[in-house]
Short mmCIF file of C-alpha atoms and ligand atoms in Angstrom, two decimals:
data_model
loop_
_atom_site.label_atom_id
_atom_site.label_comp_id
_atom_site.label_asym_id
_atom_site.label_seq_id
_atom_site.Cartn_x
_atom_site.Cartn_y
_atom_site.Cartn_z
CA MET A 8 0.00 0.00 0.00
CA GLY A 9 1.22 3.52 0.64
CA THR A 10 1.92 6.35 -1.75
CA PHE A 11 3.68 4.37 -4.41
CA SER A 12 0.94 1.80 -4.92
CA ASN A 13 -1.67 4.56 -4.97
CA THR A 14 0.32 6.39 -7.59
CA TRP A 15 0.81 3.23 -9.60
CA ARG A 16 -2.93 2.66 -9.40
CA HIS A 17 -3.56 6.19 -10.70
CA ILE A 18 -1.24 5.66 -13.65
CA ARG A 19 -2.45 2.15 -14.50
CA ARG A 20 -6.06 3.27 -14.47
CA SER A 21 -5.51 5.76 -17.28
CA PRO A 22 -2.65 4.54 -19.45
CA TYR A 23 -3.41 6.92 -22.35
CA GLN A 24 -3.05 10.00 -20.20
CA ALA A 25 0.13 8.62 -18.71
CA PHE A 26 1.41 7.88 -22.20
CA ALA A 27 0.65 11.42 -23.37
CA ALA A 28 2.31 12.95 -20.32
CA ILE A 29 5.42 10.81 -20.60
CA SER A 30 5.69 11.31 -24.38
CA VAL A 31 5.62 15.05 -24.19
CA MET A 32 8.06 15.03 -21.28
CA THR A 33 10.36 12.73 -23.24
CA LEU A 34 10.20 14.97 -26.30
CA THR A 35 10.97 18.00 -24.16
CA PHE A 36 14.00 16.40 -22.58
CA LEU A 37 15.18 14.87 -25.83
CA VAL A 38 15.25 18.25 -27.54
CA SER A 39 16.51 20.12 -24.47
CA GLY A 40 19.27 17.58 -24.04
CA MET A 41 20.26 17.84 -27.68
CA PHE A 42 20.50 21.60 -27.57
CA PHE A 43 22.40 21.41 -24.33
CA LEU A 44 24.94 19.07 -25.93
CA LEU A 45 25.19 21.22 -29.05
CA SER A 46 25.67 24.30 -26.96
CA VAL A 47 28.36 22.71 -24.79
CA GLY A 48 30.10 21.30 -27.88
CA SER A 49 30.09 24.53 -29.82
CA THR A 50 31.31 26.44 -26.78
CA ILE A 51 34.27 24.09 -26.43
CA VAL A 52 35.09 24.46 -30.12
CA LEU A 53 34.81 28.23 -29.86
CA LYS A 54 37.01 28.36 -26.76
CA TYR A 55 39.57 26.28 -28.59
CA PHE A 56 39.70 28.66 -31.51
CA GLU A 57 39.69 31.72 -29.30
CA GLN A 58 42.69 30.43 -27.38
CA LYS A 59 44.51 29.34 -30.51
CA PRO A 60 47.25 31.64 -31.88
CA GLN A 61 45.17 33.87 -33.94
CA ILE A 62 47.41 34.56 -36.86
CA ILE A 63 49.73 32.11 -38.47
CA ILE A 64 52.34 33.35 -40.92
CA PHE A 65 53.83 30.74 -43.16
CA PHE A 66 57.23 31.52 -44.64
CA LYS A 67 58.70 30.62 -47.95
CA ASP A 68 61.78 28.41 -47.79
CA THR A 69 63.82 31.39 -48.91
CA LYS A 70 63.20 33.24 -45.64
CA LYS A 71 66.35 33.55 -43.56
CA GLU A 72 66.34 32.37 -39.99
CA ALA A 73 67.85 35.59 -38.74
CA ASP A 74 64.99 37.52 -40.31
CA VAL A 75 62.49 35.30 -38.62
CA ASN A 76 64.18 35.83 -35.27
CA GLU A 77 64.27 39.55 -35.78
CA LEU A 78 60.55 39.55 -36.67
CA GLN A 79 59.74 37.55 -33.55
CA ASP A 80 61.63 39.93 -31.30
CA ARG A 81 59.89 42.88 -32.87
CA LEU A 82 56.46 41.33 -32.42
CA LYS A 83 57.13 40.39 -28.82
CA LEU A 84 57.66 44.04 -27.94
CA MET A 85 54.26 45.11 -29.27
CA ASP A 86 51.36 45.82 -26.87
CA LYS A 87 48.92 44.09 -29.14
CA VAL A 88 50.82 40.81 -29.10
CA ALA A 89 50.30 38.32 -26.31
CA SER A 90 52.71 35.67 -27.44
CA VAL A 91 54.74 34.52 -30.39
CA LYS A 92 55.68 30.98 -31.17
CA PHE A 93 58.04 29.72 -33.85
CA VAL A 94 57.16 26.43 -35.51
CA SER A 95 60.04 24.99 -37.52
CA LYS A 96 59.65 22.55 -40.39
CA GLU A 97 60.51 19.72 -38.00
CA ASP A 98 57.96 20.89 -35.45
CA ALA A 99 55.36 21.06 -38.17
CA LEU A 100 56.13 17.47 -39.15
CA ALA A 101 55.80 16.32 -35.54
CA ILE A 102 52.42 18.00 -35.23
CA TYR A 103 51.33 16.53 -38.51
CA LYS A 104 52.43 13.04 -37.46
CA GLU A 105 50.56 13.33 -34.19
CA GLN A 106 47.35 14.42 -35.89
CA TYR A 107 47.38 11.69 -38.49
CA LYS A 108 48.98 8.92 -36.49
CA ASN A 109 46.15 6.58 -37.39
CA ASP A 110 46.53 7.14 -41.11
CA PRO A 111 49.76 5.56 -42.42
CA LEU A 112 49.03 6.58 -45.99
CA LEU A 113 48.98 10.28 -45.17
CA LEU A 114 52.09 9.91 -43.03
CA GLU A 115 54.14 8.36 -45.80
CA MET A 116 53.44 11.15 -48.22
CA VAL A 117 54.89 13.89 -46.07
CA SER A 118 58.40 14.87 -45.05
CA ALA A 119 59.71 17.94 -43.23
CA ASP A 120 60.81 19.50 -46.52
CA ILE A 121 57.38 20.18 -47.88
CA LEU A 122 56.00 21.65 -44.66
CA PRO A 123 56.59 25.37 -44.24
CA ALA A 124 57.99 27.00 -41.11
CA SER A 125 55.63 29.42 -39.44
CA ILE A 126 55.07 31.73 -36.50
CA GLU A 127 51.88 31.75 -34.51
CA VAL A 128 51.05 35.18 -33.19
CA SER A 129 48.32 35.58 -30.65
CA ALA A 130 46.86 38.95 -30.01
CA THR A 131 45.90 40.31 -26.59
CA LYS A 132 42.49 41.19 -28.02
CA ILE A 133 40.57 39.79 -30.94
CA GLU A 134 40.03 43.32 -32.32
CA TYR A 135 43.79 43.78 -32.89
CA LEU A 136 43.91 40.97 -35.40
CA PRO A 137 43.29 43.00 -38.59
CA ASP A 138 46.05 45.51 -37.64
CA LEU A 139 48.52 42.74 -37.01
CA ALA A 140 47.58 40.98 -40.20
CA ASN A 141 48.15 44.14 -42.24
CA LEU A 142 51.51 44.64 -40.62
CA LEU A 143 52.61 41.10 -41.32
CA LYS A 144 51.51 41.17 -44.93
CA LYS A 145 54.29 43.68 -45.56
CA GLU A 146 56.95 41.15 -44.52
CA ALA A 147 59.12 39.64 -47.21
CA ASP A 148 59.04 35.93 -48.13
CA VAL A 149 55.64 35.27 -46.56
CA SER A 150 53.81 32.48 -48.36
CA ASP A 151 50.52 32.67 -46.56
CA ILE A 152 48.75 34.31 -43.66
CA VAL A 153 46.01 32.35 -41.95
CA PHE A 154 43.74 34.70 -40.21
CA PRO A 155 41.08 32.72 -38.30
CA GLU A 156 39.07 35.68 -37.14
CA ASP A 157 36.45 34.66 -39.67
CA VAL A 158 36.28 31.17 -38.19
CA VAL A 159 35.77 32.62 -34.72
CA ASN A 160 33.13 35.01 -35.98
CA ILE A 161 31.25 32.23 -37.68
CA LEU A 162 31.50 30.08 -34.59
CA VAL A 163 30.30 32.91 -32.37
CA SER A 164 27.25 33.44 -34.52
CA TRP A 165 26.59 29.71 -34.68
CA THR A 166 26.89 29.29 -30.94
CA THR A 167 24.65 32.26 -30.35
CA SER A 168 21.97 30.97 -32.70
CA ILE A 169 22.14 27.48 -31.27
CA ARG A 170 21.67 28.95 -27.81
CA GLN A 171 18.83 31.24 -28.86
CA VAL A 172 16.92 28.69 -30.90
CA GLY A 173 17.56 26.10 -28.19
CA MET A 174 16.34 28.41 -25.44
CA LEU A 175 13.13 29.20 -27.31
CA LEU A 176 12.44 25.56 -28.13
CA VAL A 177 13.23 24.43 -24.60
CA ILE A 178 10.97 27.08 -23.07
CA PHE A 179 8.19 26.28 -25.52
CA LEU A 180 8.40 22.51 -25.00
CA SER A 181 8.70 22.87 -21.23
CA LEU A 182 5.52 24.92 -21.20
CA VAL A 183 3.74 22.36 -23.40
CA SER A 184 4.74 19.49 -21.15
CA LEU A 185 3.97 21.51 -18.04
CA PHE A 186 0.44 22.22 -19.28
CA THR A 187 -0.03 18.63 -20.43
CA VAL A 188 0.91 17.24 -17.03
CA VAL A 189 -1.16 19.91 -15.25
CA THR A 190 -4.14 18.89 -17.39
CA VAL A 191 -3.61 15.18 -16.81
CA ILE A 192 -3.31 15.60 -13.06
CA SER A 193 -6.25 18.01 -12.92
CA MET A 194 -8.39 15.41 -14.70
CA LYS A 195 -7.30 12.81 -12.18
CA ILE A 196 -8.19 15.13 -9.32
CA ALA A 197 -11.60 15.81 -10.88
CA LEU A 198 -12.23 12.08 -11.33
CA LYS A 199 -11.21 11.42 -7.76
CA ARG A 200 -13.32 14.11 -6.18
CA GLU A 201 -15.39 11.59 -4.28
CA GLU A 202 -12.38 9.63 -3.11
CA ILE A 203 -10.69 12.83 -1.95
CA GLU A 204 -13.82 13.86 -0.06
CA ILE A 205 -14.00 10.49 1.67
CA LEU A 206 -10.33 10.62 2.59
CA GLN A 207 -10.90 14.06 4.09
CA LEU A 208 -13.89 12.78 6.06
CA VAL A 209 -11.89 9.99 7.66
CA GLY A 210 -9.19 12.45 8.70
CA ALA A 211 -6.52 12.15 6.02
CA ALA A 212 -4.03 15.01 6.19
CA ASN A 213 -3.54 17.21 3.14
CA TRP A 214 -0.17 15.68 2.36
CA TYR A 215 -1.65 12.18 2.34
CA ILE A 216 -4.23 13.25 -0.21
CA ARG A 217 -1.78 15.26 -2.31
CA MET A 218 1.14 12.86 -2.25
CA PRO A 219 -0.09 10.45 -4.97
CA PHE A 220 -0.69 13.37 -7.35
CA MET A 221 2.73 14.83 -6.58
CA ALA A 222 4.34 11.45 -7.06
CA GLU A 223 2.56 11.06 -10.37
CA GLY A 224 3.94 14.36 -11.65
CA ILE A 225 7.42 13.46 -10.45
CA ILE A 226 7.25 10.06 -12.15
CA TYR A 227 6.27 11.65 -15.47
CA GLY A 228 9.18 14.07 -15.16
CA LEU A 229 11.67 11.39 -14.13
CA VAL A 230 10.68 8.88 -16.80
CA GLY A 231 10.62 11.58 -19.50
CA SER A 232 14.02 12.95 -18.58
CA LEU A 233 15.52 9.47 -18.22
CA ILE A 234 14.36 8.39 -21.69
CA GLY A 235 15.50 11.75 -23.09
CA TRP A 236 18.94 11.19 -21.57
CA ILE A 237 19.22 7.61 -22.84
CA VAL A 238 18.36 8.58 -26.41
CA ASN A 239 20.80 11.51 -26.34
CA VAL A 240 23.58 9.31 -25.02
CA LEU A 241 22.87 6.66 -27.66
CA ILE A 242 23.04 9.30 -30.38
CA LEU A 243 26.33 10.61 -28.96
CA VAL A 244 27.85 7.16 -28.68
CA TYR A 245 26.94 6.27 -32.24
CA ALA A 246 27.89 9.65 -33.66
CA SER A 247 31.24 9.97 -31.84
CA PRO A 248 33.31 7.86 -34.27
CA LEU A 249 31.87 9.81 -37.19
CA LEU A 250 32.47 13.21 -35.63
CA MET A 251 35.91 12.57 -34.19
CA PRO A 252 37.91 13.10 -37.41
CA LEU A 253 36.16 16.45 -37.92
CA PHE A 254 37.43 17.79 -34.63
CA VAL A 255 41.02 16.66 -34.66
CA GLY A 256 43.00 18.51 -32.00
CA ILE A 257 39.93 19.98 -30.33
CA PRO A 258 39.35 18.55 -26.83
CA LEU A 259 35.84 17.26 -27.56
CA PHE A 260 36.26 13.50 -27.79
CA PRO A 261 36.29 11.09 -26.10
CA ILE A 262 33.53 12.44 -23.85
CA PRO A 263 34.41 11.79 -20.19
CA LEU A 264 32.05 9.51 -18.25
CA VAL A 265 31.67 12.21 -15.60
CA PHE A 266 30.04 14.37 -18.23
CA TYR A 267 27.38 11.72 -18.90
CA ALA A 268 26.73 11.45 -15.16
CA ILE A 269 26.41 15.21 -14.71
CA PHE A 270 24.19 15.36 -17.77
CA LEU A 271 21.95 12.64 -16.29
CA ALA A 272 21.77 14.34 -12.90
CA MET A 273 20.83 17.63 -14.57
CA MET A 274 18.10 16.05 -16.66
CA LEU A 275 16.63 14.14 -13.71
CA ALA A 276 16.70 17.24 -11.54
CA LEU A 277 14.91 19.26 -14.19
CA GLY A 278 12.42 16.44 -14.76
CA THR A 279 11.64 16.29 -11.06
CA PHE A 280 11.31 20.05 -10.91
CA LEU A 281 8.93 20.14 -13.88
CA GLY A 282 6.87 17.26 -12.42
CA ILE A 283 6.60 18.90 -9.01
CA LEU A 284 5.74 22.26 -10.53
CA ALA A 285 2.99 20.70 -12.67
CA SER A 286 1.43 18.78 -9.80
CA VAL A 287 1.61 21.74 -7.46
CA LEU A 288 -0.13 23.91 -10.06
CA ALA A 289 -2.85 21.29 -10.58
CA ILE A 290 -3.31 20.70 -6.86
CA ASN A 291 -3.48 24.40 -6.02
CA ARG A 292 -6.01 24.91 -8.72
CA TYR A 293 -8.29 21.94 -8.07
CA LEU A 294 -7.57 20.79 -4.55
CA ARG A 295 -7.91 23.86 -2.38
CA ASN A 296 -8.06 22.90 1.33
CA MET B 3 -14.04 13.32 25.54
CA PHE B 4 -16.72 15.59 26.83
CA ILE B 5 -19.21 16.83 24.23
CA SER B 6 -21.52 19.78 24.59
CA PHE B 7 -24.04 21.35 22.20
CA ASP B 8 -25.15 24.78 23.34
CA GLN B 9 -28.10 26.36 21.51
CA VAL B 10 -26.96 24.98 18.19
CA THR B 11 -28.92 25.88 15.08
CA LYS B 12 -28.18 24.55 11.63
CA THR B 13 -29.95 25.92 8.59
CA TYR B 14 -29.29 24.46 5.14
CA GLY B 15 -29.47 27.15 2.51
CA ASP B 16 -32.03 29.75 3.51
CA LYS B 17 -34.96 27.75 4.73
CA THR B 18 -34.44 24.12 5.82
CA GLN B 19 -33.84 24.32 9.55
CA ALA B 20 -32.34 20.91 10.33
CA LEU B 21 -31.51 21.79 13.92
CA THR B 22 -33.11 24.44 16.13
CA ASP B 23 -31.57 25.73 19.38
CA THR B 24 -30.36 22.29 20.36
CA SER B 25 -28.52 21.80 23.64
CA PHE B 26 -27.23 18.60 25.25
CA LYS B 27 -24.15 17.19 26.91
CA VAL B 28 -22.46 13.82 26.58
CA GLU B 29 -19.97 12.73 29.21
CA SER B 30 -16.72 11.03 28.33
CA GLY B 31 -17.25 7.27 27.92
CA GLU B 32 -21.04 7.44 27.57
CA PHE B 33 -23.12 5.30 25.21
CA VAL B 34 -25.95 7.33 23.65
CA PHE B 35 -28.67 6.45 21.17
CA LEU B 36 -29.93 9.20 18.91
CA VAL B 37 -33.42 8.35 17.65
CA GLY B 38 -36.24 10.04 15.78
CA PRO B 39 -38.07 9.93 12.49
CA SER B 40 -36.36 10.45 9.20
CA GLY B 41 -35.33 14.08 8.77
CA ALA B 42 -35.28 14.73 12.53
CA GLY B 43 -31.67 15.98 12.40
CA LYS B 44 -29.65 12.99 13.66
CA THR B 45 -27.14 12.93 10.82
CA THR B 46 -26.86 16.71 11.04
CA ILE B 47 -25.75 16.47 14.68
CA LEU B 48 -23.12 13.84 13.88
CA ARG B 49 -21.74 15.74 10.88
CA LEU B 50 -21.46 18.89 12.98
CA LEU B 51 -19.28 16.92 15.39
CA ILE B 52 -16.68 16.11 12.74
CA HIS B 53 -16.83 19.62 11.31
CA ASP B 54 -18.27 18.31 8.06
CA LEU B 55 -20.93 20.94 8.71
CA VAL B 56 -20.55 24.27 10.47
CA PRO B 57 -23.37 25.40 12.76
CA THR B 58 -25.34 28.47 11.76
CA ASN B 59 -25.48 29.45 15.41
CA GLY B 60 -24.37 28.19 18.80
CA THR B 61 -21.35 26.51 20.33
CA ILE B 62 -20.15 22.93 20.02
CA LEU B 63 -17.55 22.02 22.59
CA LEU B 64 -15.26 19.03 22.50
CA ASP B 65 -13.66 19.13 25.91
CA LYS B 66 -12.82 22.85 25.98
CA LEU B 67 -12.42 23.32 22.25
CA ASN B 68 -15.13 25.09 20.25
CA ILE B 69 -15.14 23.05 17.07
CA ALA B 70 -17.53 25.45 15.35
CA THR B 71 -14.54 27.75 14.90
CA LEU B 72 -11.90 25.08 14.40
CA LEU B 73 -8.95 25.97 12.17
CA LYS B 74 -9.03 24.25 8.80
CA ALA B 75 -5.63 22.75 9.39
CA LYS B 76 -6.91 21.05 12.55
CA ILE B 77 -9.85 19.27 10.91
CA PRO B 78 -7.94 16.06 10.00
CA GLU B 79 -6.76 15.73 13.60
CA LEU B 80 -10.34 16.14 14.87
CA ARG B 81 -11.58 13.42 12.52
CA ARG B 82 -8.93 11.00 13.71
CA GLN B 83 -10.10 11.43 17.28
CA VAL B 84 -13.78 11.54 16.40
CA ALA B 85 -14.50 8.77 13.87
CA MET B 86 -17.78 8.33 12.06
CA VAL B 87 -19.66 5.48 10.43
CA PHE B 88 -21.49 7.13 7.56
CA GLN B 89 -25.06 6.32 6.71
CA ASP B 90 -23.98 5.87 3.07
CA PHE B 91 -20.79 3.97 4.06
CA LYS B 92 -18.40 6.14 2.03
CA VAL B 93 -16.15 3.27 1.02
CA LEU B 94 -13.66 3.68 -1.82
CA PHE B 95 -14.69 1.56 -4.76
CA ASP B 96 -11.27 1.22 -6.32
CA ARG B 97 -9.71 -0.23 -3.20
CA THR B 98 -10.10 -3.66 -1.71
CA VAL B 99 -11.87 -4.31 1.56
CA GLY B 100 -8.53 -4.58 3.32
CA GLU B 101 -7.22 -1.36 1.77
CA ASN B 102 -10.39 0.49 2.69
CA VAL B 103 -9.97 -0.41 6.32
CA ALA B 104 -6.22 0.23 6.20
CA ILE B 105 -6.81 3.89 5.23
CA ALA B 106 -7.76 4.74 8.80
CA LEU B 107 -4.37 3.48 9.97
CA GLU B 108 -2.31 4.79 7.04
CA ILE B 109 -3.43 8.33 7.74
CA LEU B 110 -2.20 7.89 11.30
CA GLY B 111 1.21 6.99 9.88
CA LYS B 112 1.25 3.46 11.35
CA PRO B 113 3.95 1.05 10.12
CA PRO B 114 2.84 -1.44 7.42
CA ASN B 115 3.18 -4.58 9.52
CA GLU B 116 1.05 -3.11 12.27
CA ILE B 117 -1.53 -2.04 9.68
CA THR B 118 -1.72 -5.54 8.21
CA LYS B 119 -2.13 -7.08 11.64
CA LYS B 120 -4.81 -4.67 12.85
CA VAL B 121 -6.76 -4.82 9.61
CA LYS B 122 -6.93 -8.61 9.89
CA GLU B 123 -8.05 -8.39 13.50
CA VAL B 124 -10.83 -5.92 12.85
CA LEU B 125 -12.06 -7.75 9.74
CA GLN B 126 -12.31 -10.88 11.85
CA LEU B 127 -14.39 -8.89 14.32
CA VAL B 128 -16.91 -7.88 11.62
CA ASP B 129 -16.71 -11.30 9.96
CA LEU B 130 -15.22 -10.15 6.63
CA THR B 131 -11.91 -12.01 6.78
CA ASP B 132 -12.59 -13.99 3.61
CA LYS B 133 -13.42 -10.81 1.65
CA ILE B 134 -10.21 -8.96 2.46
CA ASN B 135 -8.99 -8.85 -1.15
CA GLN B 136 -12.35 -8.24 -2.82
CA PHE B 137 -13.53 -4.94 -4.21
CA PRO B 138 -16.65 -3.21 -2.84
CA VAL B 139 -18.66 -3.73 -6.07
CA GLN B 140 -18.54 -7.43 -5.34
CA LEU B 141 -20.15 -6.98 -1.93
CA SER B 142 -23.66 -6.74 -0.52
CA ALA B 143 -24.97 -3.63 1.27
CA GLY B 144 -24.59 -5.38 4.61
CA GLU B 145 -20.98 -6.20 3.84
CA LEU B 146 -20.29 -2.57 2.86
CA GLN B 147 -21.84 -1.54 6.15
CA ARG B 148 -19.40 -3.77 7.97
CA ILE B 149 -16.42 -2.30 6.08
CA ALA B 150 -17.58 1.15 7.20
CA ASN B 151 -17.89 -0.08 10.78
CA ALA B 152 -14.47 -1.73 10.69
CA ARG B 153 -12.79 1.39 9.26
CA SER B 154 -14.27 3.63 11.96
CA ILE B 155 -13.06 1.55 14.89
CA VAL B 156 -9.69 0.28 13.69
CA GLY B 157 -7.82 3.48 14.55
CA GLY B 158 -9.09 3.48 18.13
CA PRO B 159 -10.96 6.85 18.14
CA LYS B 160 -11.89 8.64 21.37
CA VAL B 161 -15.41 9.23 20.12
CA LEU B 162 -17.32 6.99 17.73
CA LEU B 163 -20.27 8.42 15.84
CA ALA B 164 -22.25 5.62 14.26
CA ASP B 165 -24.95 6.72 11.80
CA GLU B 166 -27.23 3.71 11.32
CA PRO B 167 -24.44 1.14 11.72
CA THR B 168 -26.98 -1.69 11.63
CA GLY B 169 -28.85 -0.49 8.55
CA ASN B 170 -28.92 -3.26 5.91
CA LEU B 171 -27.93 -5.86 8.49
CA ASP B 172 -29.95 -8.88 9.58
CA PRO B 173 -30.79 -9.09 13.31
CA THR B 174 -27.97 -11.50 14.12
CA THR B 175 -25.29 -9.41 12.43
CA SER B 176 -26.79 -6.25 13.93
CA TRP B 177 -26.30 -7.68 17.39
CA GLU B 178 -22.75 -8.66 16.50
CA ILE B 179 -22.04 -5.04 15.61
CA LEU B 180 -23.71 -3.82 18.80
CA LYS B 181 -21.52 -6.20 20.78
CA ILE B 182 -18.44 -4.64 19.19
CA LEU B 183 -19.64 -1.10 19.91
CA ARG B 184 -20.36 -2.01 23.51
CA GLU B 185 -16.91 -3.57 23.80
CA ILE B 186 -15.25 -0.42 22.46
CA ASN B 187 -17.38 1.69 24.77
CA LYS B 188 -16.25 -0.39 27.76
CA LEU B 189 -12.66 0.38 26.79
CA GLY B 190 -13.45 4.08 27.18
CA THR B 191 -14.65 5.28 23.78
CA THR B 192 -17.68 7.54 23.77
CA VAL B 193 -20.30 6.11 21.39
CA ILE B 194 -23.14 8.07 19.84
CA MET B 195 -25.33 5.91 17.62
CA ALA B 196 -28.12 7.23 15.42
CA THR B 197 -30.58 4.45 14.68
CA HIS B 198 -34.08 3.38 13.74
CA ASN B 199 -33.57 -0.07 15.27
CA VAL B 200 -36.29 -0.30 17.91
CA ASP B 201 -35.24 -3.74 19.22
CA ILE B 202 -31.70 -2.73 19.89
CA VAL B 203 -32.56 0.56 21.55
CA ASN B 204 -35.16 -1.05 23.76
CA SER B 205 -33.04 -3.94 24.95
CA MET B 206 -29.81 -2.03 25.56
CA ARG B 207 -31.19 0.21 28.31
CA LYS B 208 -28.79 3.04 27.52
CA ARG B 209 -29.32 6.78 27.33
CA VAL B 210 -31.71 7.72 24.51
CA ILE B 211 -31.98 11.20 22.99
CA SER B 212 -35.21 11.43 20.98
CA MET B 213 -35.49 14.07 18.26
CA LYS B 214 -38.23 15.42 16.07
CA LYS B 215 -38.03 18.13 13.41
CA GLY B 216 -34.68 19.43 14.56
CA LYS B 217 -35.49 19.50 18.27
CA ILE B 218 -34.76 17.23 21.20
CA ILE B 219 -38.10 16.07 22.58
CA LYS B 220 -36.86 13.61 25.19
CA ASP B 221 -33.55 12.69 26.83
CA GLU B 222 -33.76 9.65 29.13
CA LYS B 223 -31.11 7.82 31.17
CA SER B 224 -32.13 4.29 30.24
CA GLY B 225 -34.69 5.07 27.62
CA LYS B 226 -36.88 3.43 25.06
CA TYR B 227 -37.52 4.09 21.40
CA ARG B 228 -40.68 6.02 20.84
N1 ATP C 14 -27.28 18.89 2.34
C1 ATP C 14 -28.51 19.24 2.68
N2 ATP C 14 -29.11 20.28 2.05
C2 ATP C 14 -30.35 20.67 2.38
N3 ATP C 14 -31.07 20.07 3.32
C3 ATP C 14 -30.55 19.03 3.97
C4 ATP C 14 -29.24 18.56 3.69
N4 ATP C 14 -28.98 17.51 4.49
C5 ATP C 14 -30.07 17.33 5.25
N5 ATP C 14 -31.03 18.24 4.95
C6 ATP C 14 -32.30 18.37 5.60
O1 ATP C 14 -32.08 18.54 6.98
C7 ATP C 14 -33.04 17.81 7.73
C8 ATP C 14 -32.35 16.89 8.72
O2 ATP C 14 -31.63 15.91 7.99
P1 ATP C 14 -30.79 14.75 8.68
O3 ATP C 14 -30.02 14.10 7.60
O4 ATP C 14 -30.06 15.30 9.81
O5 ATP C 14 -31.93 13.78 9.19
P2 ATP C 14 -31.81 12.35 9.89
O6 ATP C 14 -32.42 12.49 11.22
O7 ATP C 14 -30.42 11.88 9.81
O8 ATP C 14 -32.74 11.47 8.94
P3 ATP C 14 -32.59 9.92 8.55
O9 ATP C 14 -33.13 9.16 9.67
O10 ATP C 14 -33.44 9.81 7.34
O11 ATP C 14 -31.17 9.69 8.27
C9 ATP C 14 -33.93 17.08 6.73
O12 ATP C 14 -35.10 17.84 6.58
C10 ATP C 14 -33.14 17.12 5.46
O13 ATP C 14 -33.98 17.20 4.34
MG1 MG C 15 -29.49 10.39 8.82
#
């Protein structure tokens, strides 16, 4: 007996309502979870690019080492420059080997000769990048200047849109599932009017009468968020091997187990919160005193 | 528990006066019959005592507490101390016989094993042991009556208000119920029983309050039904 069996009785008696409530909760948490993951992922990628040396100047093989050193010293003295790092042909090969260590074919094709030496210049502020780029363009024997401000800008706008669209969808879906569960529980309360009255007449405290309805809301929230989490994790697990090559060097994969645990805890907490909120709203509306 | 009605009037809506200036006292541990024709106001008196109704006028004391002005939050506590057998049973149709009786103990927060034990005991008392897992729709009116009786006594209330607890029961079963009520009364519970059962009232030789049209017309120490 007790609260749980009463709650189970409530749910079993009206499986369609329970199905509707759990479905909409699941959808909410599925989509919320997805946008959460996207938002976390894109933030990590953005951080990575923001921290990366922001301008890379590749030199022709004709560039003299003394010139490169002189350029480095000059850059280091500038206010706008945070740090300067020289990457020799050999360093470049090492980096290349590390990145493609699983791909013997690509490794064979490359030797230190064909990789250019470069310096990575990071600016103290992102706004200084164009100035620095202009300055560096005037250098002799420069083969290429990679100027990832565009990448960062694109990422910023992507991250912002993901967050905004996600926020709107999450709010909308949360409201839909909130109202669905409120409606389901209100119907239950209406159907159980007589039972509630009898319980009151024999001296049941308010909490005893309310508990099964609360528990019902919580169960909808918990089951919905749990299924939402499971599906998200399955998608991640299956998608990881496909995504990994796209994000070489970015600390995105493998996803630490702790992250899955925190993700689960967050979803369950939100599910519980939504369930409690819905049942409290229904109870306050239809079960005064 | 000492009960006192002082000049209590209860009007339903604007006109139906179910109770007019009614005063009486019941000492702790008394056994009282409440008799009178249909519509006399018996049920009204009992419902006032569990604050299911609020008097239009007058004071109802339970010991020193005026329950006419009882705080809402205190109502459940009152109803645990003052239990009632309802004329229309008020059993829950989606719970088994055992679960129906168990409610009275669950709301007191008793542990499950104690609940199981006490429910069995009380069902034995009202001879419903073999129906413990059946649902009320499968039962006769007399059996529903006995569930209602069992639920009201299982929690050990200080006052028991029994509204026609022998309605729908054959004479033998009626006397069984009376035996139980007398037993409980001997253990100190105040019993107020509203009834139309002439035989029982006349043979018990207990206090009888006779009512008619919302007024007490007779209150005798060891009275008769009239
Ligand atoms: N909810 C109500 N609304 C309006 N009038 C009511 C209500 N309940 C009872 N009455 C009226 O109050 C009067 C007293 O009713 P009450 O139920 O107390 O009688 P009773 O003595 O218990 O009768 P019975 O022996 O038939 O159970 C009756 O005239 C009845 O019609
Ligand atoms: Mg009556």
